[in-house]
JSON list of C-alpha atoms in Angstrom, two decimals:
[
{"chain": "A", "resi": 1, "resn": "UNK", "atom": "CA", "xyz": [9.49, 12.67, -20.07]},
{"chain": "A", "resi": 2, "resn": "UNK", "atom": "CA", "xyz": [13.06, 13.00, -21.30]},
{"chain": "A", "resi": 3, "resn": "UNK", "atom": "CA", "xyz": [15.62, 10.45, -20.21]},
{"chain": "A", "resi": 4, "resn": "UNK", "atom": "CA", "xyz": [16.90, 12.53, -17.28]},
{"chain": "A", "resi": 5, "resn": "UNK", "atom": "CA", "xyz": [13.39, 13.03, -15.90]},
{"chain": "A", "resi": 6, "resn": "UNK", "atom": "CA", "xyz": [12.57, 9.35, -16.41]},
{"chain": "A", "resi": 7, "resn": "UNK", "atom": "CA", "xyz": [15.70, 8.32, -14.56]},
{"chain": "A", "resi": 8, "resn": "UNK", "atom": "CA", "xyz": [14.92, 10.66, -11.65]},
{"chain": "A", "resi": 9, "resn": "UNK", "atom": "CA", "xyz": [11.34, 9.39, -11.35]},
{"chain": "A", "resi": 10, "resn": "UNK", "atom": "CA", "xyz": [12.47, 5.76, -11.50]},
{"chain": "A", "resi": 11, "resn": "UNK", "atom": "CA", "xyz": [15.09, 6.24, -8.81]},
{"chain": "A", "resi": 12, "resn": "UNK", "atom": "CA", "xyz": [12.62, 8.05, -6.58]},
{"chain": "A", "resi": 13, "resn": "UNK", "atom": "CA", "xyz": [9.82, 5.54, -7.09]},
{"chain": "A", "resi": 14, "resn": "UNK", "atom": "CA", "xyz": [11.97, 2.47, -6.50]},
{"chain": "A", "resi": 15, "resn": "UNK", "atom": "CA", "xyz": [12.55, 3.41, -2.87]},
{"chain": "A", "resi": 16, "resn": "UNK", "atom": "CA", "xyz": [8.80, 3.98, -2.37]},
{"chain": "A", "resi": 17, "resn": "UNK", "atom": "CA", "xyz": [7.68, 0.58, -3.63]},
{"chain": "A", "resi": 18, "resn": "UNK", "atom": "CA", "xyz": [5.85, -2.09, -1.67]},
{"chain": "A", "resi": 19, "resn": "UNK", "atom": "CA", "xyz": [6.84, -5.04, -3.86]},
{"chain": "A", "resi": 20, "resn": "UNK", "atom": "CA", "xyz": [3.77, -7.23, -3.73]},
{"chain": "A", "resi": 21, "resn": "UNK", "atom": "CA", "xyz": [2.77, -10.84, -4.25]},
{"chain": "A", "resi": 22, "resn": "UNK", "atom": "CA", "xyz": [-0.85, -11.44, -3.25]},
{"chain": "A", "resi": 23, "resn": "UNK", "atom": "CA", "xyz": [-1.57, -13.96, -5.97]},
{"chain": "A", "resi": 24, "resn": "UNK", "atom": "CA", "xyz": [-3.69, -16.96, -5.08]},
{"chain": "A", "resi": 25, "resn": "UNK", "atom": "CA", "xyz": [-0.96, -19.34, -6.24]},
{"chain": "A", "resi": 26, "resn": "UNK", "atom": "CA", "xyz": [1.82, -17.75, -4.18]},
{"chain": "A", "resi": 27, "resn": "UNK", "atom": "CA", "xyz": [4.27, -20.29, -2.73]},
{"chain": "A", "resi": 28, "resn": "UNK", "atom": "CA", "xyz": [7.29, -20.21, -0.40]},
{"chain": "A", "resi": 29, "resn": "UNK", "atom": "CA", "xyz": [9.51, -20.39, -3.50]},
{"chain": "A", "resi": 30, "resn": "UNK", "atom": "CA", "xyz": [7.77, -17.30, -4.88]},
{"chain": "A", "resi": 31, "resn": "UNK", "atom": "CA", "xyz": [8.49, -15.47, -1.62]},
{"chain": "A", "resi": 32, "resn": "UNK", "atom": "CA", "xyz": [12.15, -16.44, -1.92]},
{"chain": "A", "resi": 33, "resn": "UNK", "atom": "CA", "xyz": [12.18, -14.82, -5.37]},
{"chain": "A", "resi": 34, "resn": "UNK", "atom": "CA", "xyz": [10.22, -11.77, -4.22]},
{"chain": "A", "resi": 35, "resn": "UNK", "atom": "CA", "xyz": [12.58, -11.16, -1.32]},
{"chain": "A", "resi": 36, "resn": "UNK", "atom": "CA", "xyz": [15.60, -11.50, -3.59]},
{"chain": "A", "resi": 37, "resn": "UNK", "atom": "CA", "xyz": [14.11, -8.94, -6.00]},
{"chain": "A", "resi": 38, "resn": "UNK", "atom": "CA", "xyz": [13.54, -6.45, -3.16]},
{"chain": "A", "resi": 39, "resn": "UNK", "atom": "CA", "xyz": [17.22, -5.52, -3.09]},
{"chain": "A", "resi": 40, "resn": "UNK", "atom": "CA", "xyz": [18.45, -4.33, -6.49]},
{"chain": "A", "resi": 41, "resn": "UNK", "atom": "CA", "xyz": [21.74, -2.90, -7.74]},
{"chain": "A", "resi": 42, "resn": "UNK", "atom": "CA", "xyz": [19.95, 0.46, -7.77]},
{"chain": "A", "resi": 43, "resn": "UNK", "atom": "CA", "xyz": [18.73, 0.33, -4.17]},
{"chain": "A", "resi": 44, "resn": "UNK", "atom": "CA", "xyz": [16.12, -1.45, -2.12]},
{"chain": "A", "resi": 45, "resn": "UNK", "atom": "CA", "xyz": [12.35, -1.19, -2.24]},
{"chain": "A", "resi": 46, "resn": "UNK", "atom": "CA", "xyz": [10.58, 0.11, 0.87]},
{"chain": "A", "resi": 47, "resn": "UNK", "atom": "CA", "xyz": [8.80, -3.15, 1.71]},
{"chain": "A", "resi": 48, "resn": "UNK", "atom": "CA", "xyz": [7.47, -6.43, 0.48]},
{"chain": "A", "resi": 49, "resn": "UNK", "atom": "CA", "xyz": [3.74, -7.06, 0.88]},
{"chain": "A", "resi": 50, "resn": "UNK", "atom": "CA", "xyz": [2.52, -10.63, 1.11]},
{"chain": "A", "resi": 51, "resn": "UNK", "atom": "CA", "xyz": [0.03, -12.95, 2.78]},
{"chain": "A", "resi": 52, "resn": "UNK", "atom": "CA", "xyz": [0.32, -13.50, 6.55]},
{"chain": "A", "resi": 53, "resn": "UNK", "atom": "CA", "xyz": [1.48, -17.11, 6.19]},
{"chain": "A", "resi": 54, "resn": "UNK", "atom": "CA", "xyz": [4.69, -15.88, 4.56]},
{"chain": "A", "resi": 55, "resn": "UNK", "atom": "CA", "xyz": [5.62, -13.16, 7.08]},
{"chain": "A", "resi": 56, "resn": "UNK", "atom": "CA", "xyz": [8.07, -15.23, 9.13]},
{"chain": "A", "resi": 57, "resn": "UNK", "atom": "CA", "xyz": [9.82, -16.46, 5.97]},
{"chain": "A", "resi": 58, "resn": "UNK", "atom": "CA", "xyz": [10.19, -12.96, 4.51]},
{"chain": "A", "resi": 59, "resn": "UNK", "atom": "CA", "xyz": [11.30, -11.50, 7.84]},
{"chain": "A", "resi": 60, "resn": "UNK", "atom": "CA", "xyz": [14.15, -14.02, 8.02]},
{"chain": "A", "resi": 61, "resn": "UNK", "atom": "CA", "xyz": [15.14, -13.51, 4.38]},
{"chain": "A", "resi": 62, "resn": "UNK", "atom": "CA", "xyz": [15.18, -9.71, 4.60]},
{"chain": "A", "resi": 63, "resn": "UNK", "atom": "CA", "xyz": [16.84, -9.32, 8.00]},
{"chain": "A", "resi": 64, "resn": "UNK", "atom": "CA", "xyz": [19.47, -6.58, 7.87]},
{"chain": "A", "resi": 65, "resn": "UNK", "atom": "CA", "xyz": [18.39, -5.21, 4.47]},
{"chain": "A", "resi": 66, "resn": "UNK", "atom": "CA", "xyz": [16.20, -2.38, 5.75]},
{"chain": "A", "resi": 67, "resn": "UNK", "atom": "CA", "xyz": [13.28, -3.70, 3.70]},
{"chain": "A", "resi": 68, "resn": "UNK", "atom": "CA", "xyz": [10.06, -3.77, 5.72]},
{"chain": "A", "resi": 69, "resn": "UNK", "atom": "CA", "xyz": [7.67, -6.72, 5.74]},
{"chain": "A", "resi": 70, "resn": "UNK", "atom": "CA", "xyz": [4.02, -5.79, 5.23]},
{"chain": "A", "resi": 71, "resn": "UNK", "atom": "CA", "xyz": [1.06, -8.13, 5.27]},
{"chain": "A", "resi": 72, "resn": "UNK", "atom": "CA", "xyz": [-2.68, -7.96, 4.68]},
{"chain": "A", "resi": 73, "resn": "UNK", "atom": "CA", "xyz": [-5.54, -8.72, 7.07]},
{"chain": "A", "resi": 74, "resn": "UNK", "atom": "CA", "xyz": [-9.29, -8.93, 6.49]},
{"chain": "A", "resi": 75, "resn": "UNK", "atom": "CA", "xyz": [-8.19, -9.38, 2.89]},
{"chain": "A", "resi": 76, "resn": "UNK", "atom": "CA", "xyz": [-9.65, -8.99, 0.37]},
{"chain": "A", "resi": 77, "resn": "UNK", "atom": "CA", "xyz": [-13.29, -9.08, 1.47]},
{"chain": "A", "resi": 78, "resn": "UNK", "atom": "CA", "xyz": [-13.27, -6.45, 4.21]},
{"chain": "A", "resi": 79, "resn": "UNK", "atom": "CA", "xyz": [-15.53, -8.46, 6.49]},
{"chain": "A", "resi": 80, "resn": "UNK", "atom": "CA", "xyz": [-17.02, -7.61, 9.87]},
{"chain": "A", "resi": 81, "resn": "UNK", "atom": "CA", "xyz": [-15.58, -10.40, 12.05]},
{"chain": "A", "resi": 82, "resn": "UNK", "atom": "CA", "xyz": [-13.34, -8.14, 14.12]},
{"chain": "A", "resi": 83, "resn": "UNK", "atom": "CA", "xyz": [-12.19, -10.85, 16.61]},
{"chain": "A", "resi": 84, "resn": "UNK", "atom": "CA", "xyz": [-10.93, -12.93, 13.67]},
{"chain": "A", "resi": 85, "resn": "UNK", "atom": "CA", "xyz": [-9.17, -9.89, 12.19]},
{"chain": "A", "resi": 86, "resn": "UNK", "atom": "CA", "xyz": [-7.53, -9.13, 15.52]},
{"chain": "A", "resi": 87, "resn": "UNK", "atom": "CA", "xyz": [-6.30, -12.73, 15.82]},
{"chain": "A", "resi": 88, "resn": "UNK", "atom": "CA", "xyz": [-4.91, -12.57, 12.29]},
{"chain": "A", "resi": 89, "resn": "UNK", "atom": "CA", "xyz": [-3.20, -9.27, 13.08]},
{"chain": "A", "resi": 90, "resn": "UNK", "atom": "CA", "xyz": [-1.70, -10.53, 16.33]},
{"chain": "A", "resi": 91, "resn": "UNK", "atom": "CA", "xyz": [-0.27, -13.61, 14.63]},
{"chain": "A", "resi": 92, "resn": "UNK", "atom": "CA", "xyz": [1.27, -11.53, 11.85]},
{"chain": "A", "resi": 93, "resn": "UNK", "atom": "CA", "xyz": [2.86, -9.15, 14.34]},
{"chain": "A", "resi": 94, "resn": "UNK", "atom": "CA", "xyz": [4.23, -12.08, 16.33]},
{"chain": "A", "resi": 95, "resn": "UNK", "atom": "CA", "xyz": [5.81, -13.41, 13.12]},
{"chain": "A", "resi": 96, "resn": "UNK", "atom": "CA", "xyz": [7.60, -10.09, 12.63]},
{"chain": "A", "resi": 97, "resn": "UNK", "atom": "CA", "xyz": [5.38, -7.97, 10.41]},
{"chain": "A", "resi": 98, "resn": "UNK", "atom": "CA", "xyz": [6.42, -4.31, 10.37]},
{"chain": "A", "resi": 99, "resn": "UNK", "atom": "CA", "xyz": [3.25, -3.09, 8.66]},
{"chain": "A", "resi": 100, "resn": "UNK", "atom": "CA", "xyz": [-0.35, -4.25, 8.58]},
{"chain": "A", "resi": 101, "resn": "UNK", "atom": "CA", "xyz": [-2.56, -3.47, 5.56]},
{"chain": "A", "resi": 102, "resn": "UNK", "atom": "CA", "xyz": [-6.15, -3.77, 6.82]},
{"chain": "A", "resi": 103, "resn": "UNK", "atom": "CA", "xyz": [-9.15, -3.87, 4.50]},
{"chain": "A", "resi": 104, "resn": "UNK", "atom": "CA", "xyz": [-11.75, -1.60, 6.07]},
{"chain": "A", "resi": 105, "resn": "UNK", "atom": "CA", "xyz": [-15.25, -3.12, 6.33]},
{"chain": "A", "resi": 106, "resn": "UNK", "atom": "CA", "xyz": [-16.23, -0.91, 3.43]},
{"chain": "A", "resi": 107, "resn": "UNK", "atom": "CA", "xyz": [-19.56, -2.61, 2.76]},
{"chain": "A", "resi": 108, "resn": "UNK", "atom": "CA", "xyz": [-20.69, -1.84, 6.31]},
{"chain": "A", "resi": 109, "resn": "UNK", "atom": "CA", "xyz": [-19.58, 1.75, 5.75]},
{"chain": "A", "resi": 110, "resn": "UNK", "atom": "CA", "xyz": [-21.59, 1.93, 2.52]},
{"chain": "A", "resi": 111, "resn": "UNK", "atom": "CA", "xyz": [-24.59, 0.35, 4.25]},
{"chain": "A", "resi": 112, "resn": "UNK", "atom": "CA", "xyz": [-24.73, 3.26, 6.70]},
{"chain": "A", "resi": 113, "resn": "UNK", "atom": "CA", "xyz": [-22.93, 1.50, 9.55]},
{"chain": "A", "resi": 114, "resn": "UNK", "atom": "CA", "xyz": [-19.70, 3.45, 9.80]},
{"chain": "A", "resi": 115, "resn": "UNK", "atom": "CA", "xyz": [-19.25, 2.46, 13.44]},
{"chain": "A", "resi": 116, "resn": "UNK", "atom": "CA", "xyz": [-18.41, -1.10, 12.32]},
{"chain": "A", "resi": 117, "resn": "UNK", "atom": "CA", "xyz": [-15.53, 0.20, 10.23]},
{"chain": "A", "resi": 118, "resn": "UNK", "atom": "CA", "xyz": [-14.45, 2.72, 12.85]},
{"chain": "A", "resi": 119, "resn": "UNK", "atom": "CA", "xyz": [-14.39, 0.18, 15.67]},
{"chain": "A", "resi": 120, "resn": "UNK", "atom": "CA", "xyz": [-12.48, -2.42, 13.69]},
{"chain": "A", "resi": 121, "resn": "UNK", "atom": "CA", "xyz": [-9.84, 0.06, 12.55]},
{"chain": "A", "resi": 122, "resn": "UNK", "atom": "CA", "xyz": [-9.44, 1.38, 16.09]},
{"chain": "A", "resi": 123, "resn": "UNK", "atom": "CA", "xyz": [-9.06, -2.10, 17.54]},
{"chain": "A", "resi": 124, "resn": "UNK", "atom": "CA", "xyz": [-6.47, -3.15, 14.98]},
{"chain": "A", "resi": 125, "resn": "UNK", "atom": "CA", "xyz": [-4.67, 0.17, 15.38]},
{"chain": "A", "resi": 126, "resn": "UNK", "atom": "CA", "xyz": [-4.27, -0.46, 19.10]},
{"chain": "A", "resi": 127, "resn": "UNK", "atom": "CA", "xyz": [-2.61, -3.82, 18.47]},
{"chain": "A", "resi": 128, "resn": "UNK", "atom": "CA", "xyz": [-0.39, -2.48, 15.73]},
{"chain": "A", "resi": 129, "resn": "UNK", "atom": "CA", "xyz": [0.80, 0.54, 17.69]},
{"chain": "A", "resi": 130, "resn": "UNK", "atom": "CA", "xyz": [1.49, -1.58, 20.78]},
{"chain": "A", "resi": 131, "resn": "UNK", "atom": "CA", "xyz": [3.80, -3.68, 18.62]},
{"chain": "A", "resi": 132, "resn": "UNK", "atom": "CA", "xyz": [5.61, -0.64, 17.21]},
{"chain": "A", "resi": 133, "resn": "UNK", "atom": "CA", "xyz": [4.30, -1.37, 13.73]},
{"chain": "A", "resi": 134, "resn": "UNK", "atom": "CA", "xyz": [2.30, 0.79, 11.29]},
{"chain": "A", "resi": 135, "resn": "UNK", "atom": "CA", "xyz": [-1.25, 0.45, 10.00]},
{"chain": "A", "resi": 136, "resn": "UNK", "atom": "CA", "xyz": [-2.33, 1.02, 6.41]},
{"chain": "A", "resi": 137, "resn": "UNK", "atom": "CA", "xyz": [-6.11, 1.08, 5.95]},
{"chain": "A", "resi": 138, "resn": "UNK", "atom": "CA", "xyz": [-7.40, -0.08, 2.57]},
{"chain": "A", "resi": 139, "resn": "UNK", "atom": "CA", "xyz": [-10.57, 1.80, 1.65]},
{"chain": "A", "resi": 140, "resn": "UNK", "atom": "CA", "xyz": [-11.34, -0.08, -1.60]},
{"chain": "A", "resi": 141, "resn": "UNK", "atom": "CA", "xyz": [-12.08, 3.21, -3.33]},
{"chain": "A", "resi": 142, "resn": "UNK", "atom": "CA", "xyz": [-13.17, 1.62, -6.60]},
{"chain": "A", "resi": 143, "resn": "UNK", "atom": "CA", "xyz": [-16.00, -0.14, -4.80]},
{"chain": "A", "resi": 144, "resn": "UNK", "atom": "CA", "xyz": [-16.94, 2.95, -2.80]},
{"chain": "A", "resi": 145, "resn": "UNK", "atom": "CA", "xyz": [-17.05, 4.89, -6.05]},
{"chain": "A", "resi": 146, "resn": "UNK", "atom": "CA", "xyz": [-18.53, 8.24, -5.02]},
{"chain": "A", "resi": 147, "resn": "UNK", "atom": "CA", "xyz": [-15.71, 10.66, -4.20]},
{"chain": "A", "resi": 148, "resn": "UNK", "atom": "CA", "xyz": [-17.63, 12.30, -1.36]},
{"chain": "A", "resi": 149, "resn": "UNK", "atom": "CA", "xyz": [-17.88, 8.87, 0.23]},
{"chain": "A", "resi": 150, "resn": "UNK", "atom": "CA", "xyz": [-14.16, 8.28, -0.42]},
{"chain": "A", "resi": 151, "resn": "UNK", "atom": "CA", "xyz": [-13.52, 11.49, 1.50]},
{"chain": "A", "resi": 152, "resn": "UNK", "atom": "CA", "xyz": [-15.77, 10.40, 4.37]},
{"chain": "A", "resi": 153, "resn": "UNK", "atom": "CA", "xyz": [-14.11, 6.96, 4.50]},
{"chain": "A", "resi": 154, "resn": "UNK", "atom": "CA", "xyz": [-10.68, 8.58, 4.51]},
{"chain": "A", "resi": 155, "resn": "UNK", "atom": "CA", "xyz": [-11.63, 10.87, 7.38]},
{"chain": "A", "resi": 156, "resn": "UNK", "atom": "CA", "xyz": [-13.09, 7.95, 9.33]},
{"chain": "A", "resi": 157, "resn": "UNK", "atom": "CA", "xyz": [-9.91, 5.90, 8.89]},
{"chain": "A", "resi": 158, "resn": "UNK", "atom": "CA", "xyz": [-7.69, 8.78, 10.01]},
{"chain": "A", "resi": 159, "resn": "UNK", "atom": "CA", "xyz": [-9.82, 9.40, 13.08]},
{"chain": "A", "resi": 160, "resn": "UNK", "atom": "CA", "xyz": [-9.77, 5.69, 13.96]},
{"chain": "A", "resi": 161, "resn": "UNK", "atom": "CA", "xyz": [-5.98, 5.43, 13.92]},
{"chain": "A", "resi": 162, "resn": "UNK", "atom": "CA", "xyz": [-4.70, 4.80, 10.39]},
{"chain": "A", "resi": 163, "resn": "UNK", "atom": "CA", "xyz": [-1.04, 5.58, 9.72]},
{"chain": "A", "resi": 164, "resn": "UNK", "atom": "CA", "xyz": [-1.56, 5.30, 5.95]},
{"chain": "A", "resi": 165, "resn": "UNK", "atom": "CA", "xyz": [-4.56, 5.56, 3.66]},
{"chain": "A", "resi": 166, "resn": "UNK", "atom": "CA", "xyz": [-4.43, 2.94, 0.90]},
{"chain": "A", "resi": 167, "resn": "UNK", "atom": "CA", "xyz": [-6.69, 2.94, -2.12]},
{"chain": "A", "resi": 168, "resn": "UNK", "atom": "CA", "xyz": [-7.30, -0.66, -3.01]},
{"chain": "A", "resi": 169, "resn": "UNK", "atom": "CA", "xyz": [-6.76, -4.40, -2.66]},
{"chain": "A", "resi": 170, "resn": "UNK", "atom": "CA", "xyz": [-6.01, -4.87, -6.35]},
{"chain": "A", "resi": 171, "resn": "UNK", "atom": "CA", "xyz": [-8.67, -7.59, -6.33]},
{"chain": "A", "resi": 172, "resn": "UNK", "atom": "CA", "xyz": [-11.65, -5.65, -7.68]},
{"chain": "A", "resi": 173, "resn": "UNK", "atom": "CA", "xyz": [-12.58, -4.24, -11.09]},
{"chain": "A", "resi": 174, "resn": "UNK", "atom": "CA", "xyz": [-11.59, -0.63, -10.30]},
{"chain": "A", "resi": 175, "resn": "UNK", "atom": "CA", "xyz": [-8.54, -0.10, -8.10]},
{"chain": "A", "resi": 176, "resn": "UNK", "atom": "CA", "xyz": [-6.31, 2.96, -7.70]},
{"chain": "A", "resi": 177, "resn": "UNK", "atom": "CA", "xyz": [-7.32, 6.12, -9.53]},
{"chain": "A", "resi": 178, "resn": "UNK", "atom": "CA", "xyz": [-5.88, 9.61, -9.73]},
{"chain": "A", "resi": 179, "resn": "UNK", "atom": "CA", "xyz": [-9.27, 11.06, -8.77]},
{"chain": "A", "resi": 180, "resn": "UNK", "atom": "CA", "xyz": [-9.45, 9.07, -5.53]},
{"chain": "A", "resi": 181, "resn": "UNK", "atom": "CA", "xyz": [-5.79, 9.87, -4.83]},
{"chain": "A", "resi": 182, "resn": "UNK", "atom": "CA", "xyz": [-6.49, 13.59, -4.97]},
{"chain": "A", "resi": 183, "resn": "UNK", "atom": "CA", "xyz": [-9.32, 13.26, -2.46]},
{"chain": "A", "resi": 184, "resn": "UNK", "atom": "CA", "xyz": [-7.35, 11.08, -0.07]},
{"chain": "A", "resi": 185, "resn": "UNK", "atom": "CA", "xyz": [-4.31, 13.34, -0.22]},
{"chain": "A", "resi": 186, "resn": "UNK", "atom": "CA", "xyz": [-6.52, 16.35, 0.46]},
{"chain": "A", "resi": 187, "resn": "UNK", "atom": "CA", "xyz": [-7.80, 14.63, 3.60]},
{"chain": "A", "resi": 188, "resn": "UNK", "atom": "CA", "xyz": [-4.20, 13.99, 4.64]},
{"chain": "A", "resi": 189, "resn": "UNK", "atom": "CA", "xyz": [-3.25, 17.62, 3.98]},
{"chain": "A", "resi": 190, "resn": "UNK", "atom": "CA", "xyz": [-6.21, 18.91, 5.96]},
{"chain": "A", "resi": 191, "resn": "UNK", "atom": "CA", "xyz": [-5.43, 16.60, 8.89]},
{"chain": "A", "resi": 192, "resn": "UNK", "atom": "CA", "xyz": [-2.30, 18.62, 9.64]},
{"chain": "A", "resi": 193, "resn": "UNK", "atom": "CA", "xyz": [-0.39, 15.37, 10.16]},
{"chain": "A", "resi": 194, "resn": "UNK", "atom": "CA", "xyz": [2.78, 15.33, 8.09]},
{"chain": "A", "resi": 195, "resn": "UNK", "atom": "CA", "xyz": [3.43, 11.74, 9.22]},
{"chain": "A", "resi": 196, "resn": "UNK", "atom": "CA", "xyz": [0.18, 10.39, 7.75]},
{"chain": "A", "resi": 197, "resn": "UNK", "atom": "CA", "xyz": [0.89, 8.35, 4.62]},
{"chain": "A", "resi": 198, "resn": "UNK", "atom": "CA", "xyz": [-0.74, 7.46, 1.31]},
{"chain": "A", "resi": 199, "resn": "UNK", "atom": "CA", "xyz": [-0.50, 4.27, -0.75]},
{"chain": "A", "resi": 200, "resn": "UNK", "atom": "CA", "xyz": [-2.03, 3.87, -4.20]},
{"chain": "A", "resi": 201, "resn": "UNK", "atom": "CA", "xyz": [-2.32, 0.19, -5.12]},
{"chain": "A", "resi": 202, "resn": "UNK", "atom": "CA", "xyz": [-3.70, -1.85, -7.99]},
{"chain": "A", "resi": 203, "resn": "UNK", "atom": "CA", "xyz": [-3.01, -1.31, -11.67]},
{"chain": "A", "resi": 204, "resn": "UNK", "atom": "CA", "xyz": [0.18, 0.74, -11.25]},
{"chain": "A", "resi": 205, "resn": "UNK", "atom": "CA", "xyz": [2.58, -0.85, -13.72]},
{"chain": "A", "resi": 206, "resn": "UNK", "atom": "CA", "xyz": [4.53, 1.77, -15.68]},
{"chain": "A", "resi": 207, "resn": "UNK", "atom": "CA", "xyz": [6.93, 4.61, -15.07]},
{"chain": "A", "resi": 208, "resn": "UNK", "atom": "CA", "xyz": [4.23, 6.98, -16.33]},
{"chain": "A", "resi": 209, "resn": "UNK", "atom": "CA", "xyz": [1.78, 5.62, -13.75]},
{"chain": "A", "resi": 210, "resn": "UNK", "atom": "CA", "xyz": [4.31, 6.22, -10.99]},
{"chain": "A", "resi": 211, "resn": "UNK", "atom": "CA", "xyz": [5.08, 9.72, -12.24]},
{"chain": "A", "resi": 212, "resn": "UNK", "atom": "CA", "xyz": [1.39, 10.64, -12.28]},
{"chain": "A", "resi": 213, "resn": "UNK", "atom": "CA", "xyz": [0.80, 9.65, -8.66]},
{"chain": "A", "resi": 214, "resn": "UNK", "atom": "CA", "xyz": [3.99, 11.34, -7.48]},
{"chain": "A", "resi": 215, "resn": "UNK", "atom": "CA", "xyz": [2.91, 14.53, -9.23]},
{"chain": "A", "resi": 216, "resn": "UNK", "atom": "CA", "xyz": [-0.44, 14.45, -7.44]},
{"chain": "A", "resi": 217, "resn": "UNK", "atom": "CA", "xyz": [1.30, 13.88, -4.10]},
{"chain": "A", "resi": 218, "resn": "UNK", "atom": "CA", "xyz": [3.76, 16.70, -4.72]},
{"chain": "A", "resi": 219, "resn": "UNK", "atom": "CA", "xyz": [0.93, 19.07, -5.63]},
{"chain": "A", "resi": 220, "resn": "UNK", "atom": "CA", "xyz": [-1.03, 18.23, -2.49]},
{"chain": "A", "resi": 221, "resn": "UNK", "atom": "CA", "xyz": [1.75, 17.87, 0.07]},
{"chain": "A", "resi": 222, "resn": "UNK", "atom": "CA", "xyz": [4.87, 19.55, -1.31]},
{"chain": "A", "resi": 223, "resn": "UNK", "atom": "CA", "xyz": [7.82, 18.10, -3.18]},
{"chain": "A", "resi": 224, "resn": "UNK", "atom": "CA", "xyz": [9.65, 16.85, -0.10]},
{"chain": "A", "resi": 225, "resn": "UNK", "atom": "CA", "xyz": [6.77, 14.97, 1.50]},
{"chain": "A", "resi": 226, "resn": "UNK", "atom": "CA", "xyz": [6.70, 11.68, -0.44]},
{"chain": "A", "resi": 227, "resn": "UNK", "atom": "CA", "xyz": [9.29, 9.44, 1.20]},
{"chain": "A", "resi": 228, "resn": "UNK", "atom": "CA", "xyz": [9.14, 5.82, 2.39]},
{"chain": "A", "resi": 229, "resn": "UNK", "atom": "CA", "xyz": [7.56, 6.79, 5.71]},
{"chain": "A", "resi": 230, "resn": "UNK", "atom": "CA", "xyz": [4.70, 8.65, 4.01]},
{"chain": "A", "resi": 231, "resn": "UNK", "atom": "CA", "xyz": [4.24, 7.30, 0.48]},
{"chain": "A", "resi": 232, "resn": "UNK", "atom": "CA", "xyz": [4.20, 3.83, -1.05]},
{"chain": "A", "resi": 233, "resn": "UNK", "atom": "CA", "xyz": [3.24, 2.24, -4.32]},
{"chain": "A", "resi": 234, "resn": "UNK", "atom": "CA", "xyz": [1.55, -1.14, -3.99]},
{"chain": "A", "resi": 235, "resn": "UNK", "atom": "CA", "xyz": [2.58, -3.04, -7.10]},
{"chain": "A", "resi": 236, "resn": "UNK", "atom": "CA", "xyz": [4.00, -6.31, -8.39]},
{"chain": "A", "resi": 237, "resn": "UNK", "atom": "CA", "xyz": [5.14, -5.39, -11.89]},
{"chain": "A", "resi": 238, "resn": "UNK", "atom": "CA", "xyz": [6.30, -1.80, -11.42]},
{"chain": "A", "resi": 239, "resn": "UNK", "atom": "CA", "xyz": [9.80, -2.77, -10.24]},
{"chain": "A", "resi": 240, "resn": "UNK", "atom": "CA", "xyz": [10.68, -4.21, -13.64]},
{"chain": "A", "resi": 241, "resn": "UNK", "atom": "CA", "xyz": [9.77, -0.96, -15.38]},
{"chain": "A", "resi": 242, "resn": "UNK", "atom": "CA", "xyz": [11.77, 1.11, -12.90]},
{"chain": "A", "resi": 243, "resn": "UNK", "atom": "CA", "xyz": [14.88, -1.06, -13.13]},
{"chain": "A", "resi": 244, "resn": "UNK", "atom": "CA", "xyz": [14.66, -1.09, -16.93]},
{"chain": "A", "resi": 245, "resn": "UNK", "atom": "CA", "xyz": [14.55, 2.71, -16.97]},
{"chain": "A", "resi": 246, "resn": "UNK", "atom": "CA", "xyz": [17.52, 2.98, -14.62]},
{"chain": "A", "resi": 247, "resn": "UNK", "atom": "CA", "xyz": [19.49, 0.60, -16.84]},
{"chain": "A", "resi": 248, "resn": "UNK", "atom": "CA", "xyz": [18.54, 2.41, -20.03]},
{"chain": "A", "resi": 249, "resn": "UNK", "atom": "CA", "xyz": [16.66, -0.46, -21.62]},
{"chain": "A", "resi": 250, "resn": "UNK", "atom": "CA", "xyz": [13.12, -1.37, -22.53]},
{"chain": "A", "resi": 251, "resn": "UNK", "atom": "CA", "xyz": [11.01, -3.20, -19.95]},
{"chain": "A", "resi": 252, "resn": "UNK", "atom": "CA", "xyz": [10.67, -6.72, -21.34]},
{"chain": "A", "resi": 253, "resn": "UNK", "atom": "CA", "xyz": [7.96, -7.70, -18.88]},
{"chain": "A", "resi": 254, "resn": "UNK", "atom": "CA", "xyz": [10.17, -10.27, -17.19]},
{"chain": "A", "resi": 255, "resn": "UNK", "atom": "CA", "xyz": [10.75, -10.76, -13.51]},
{"chain": "A", "resi": 256, "resn": "UNK", "atom": "CA", "xyz": [13.98, -8.73, -13.49]},
{"chain": "A", "resi": 257, "resn": "UNK", "atom": "CA", "xyz": [15.63, -8.35, -10.11]}
]
């Protein structure tokens, strides 16, 4: 990419970013820093994504900024204890979460028990929609592997009430991939729902990574489709690369804004 193209991609991607801290050592001080980074001189990210115990803190810190607060449930294992997942979801919503990122019970799906996944997604969707929030369903595509099964999981999640399809937790060996993205975006296109979103997550760190996923989204859905309500990047380090590009400097790998 030339400098003008790089600048355009960086500006576009910044507003589509779910700035994420799902590290095991995350602390309240780290959430203070994350929330401060969410608003840059070049614009704000779409959301921060963090563990449920930090939702109330982030909600207070980001009040009035327009930055959404997203949190994860059934994370990262994608278990089958739906009552526990519902309790976790309800607590997060009560603390102010705008978006819930639910790990689908993908092992049950792979074991030939899709009804477990379908019922859990539907139950969480009901809670989320009643609260006026949005539901992202994490398929864990790297663990599913087979692209036909990725398609089937995507279709199941859409039918059960997902507002977004999300690739990955970022906690497994294989996370987001362009191949899985194409399949998931095709399911979205075929659904006829222009409000249904897509979120690649895990391993997206560079401007080139961001450009590749935006190109796939544009090809599948049209150049005007990817906006904060329909497209997000789940990443922790990508913001530094985007800000560095916008400021005309090399990304030094630091924390930046």
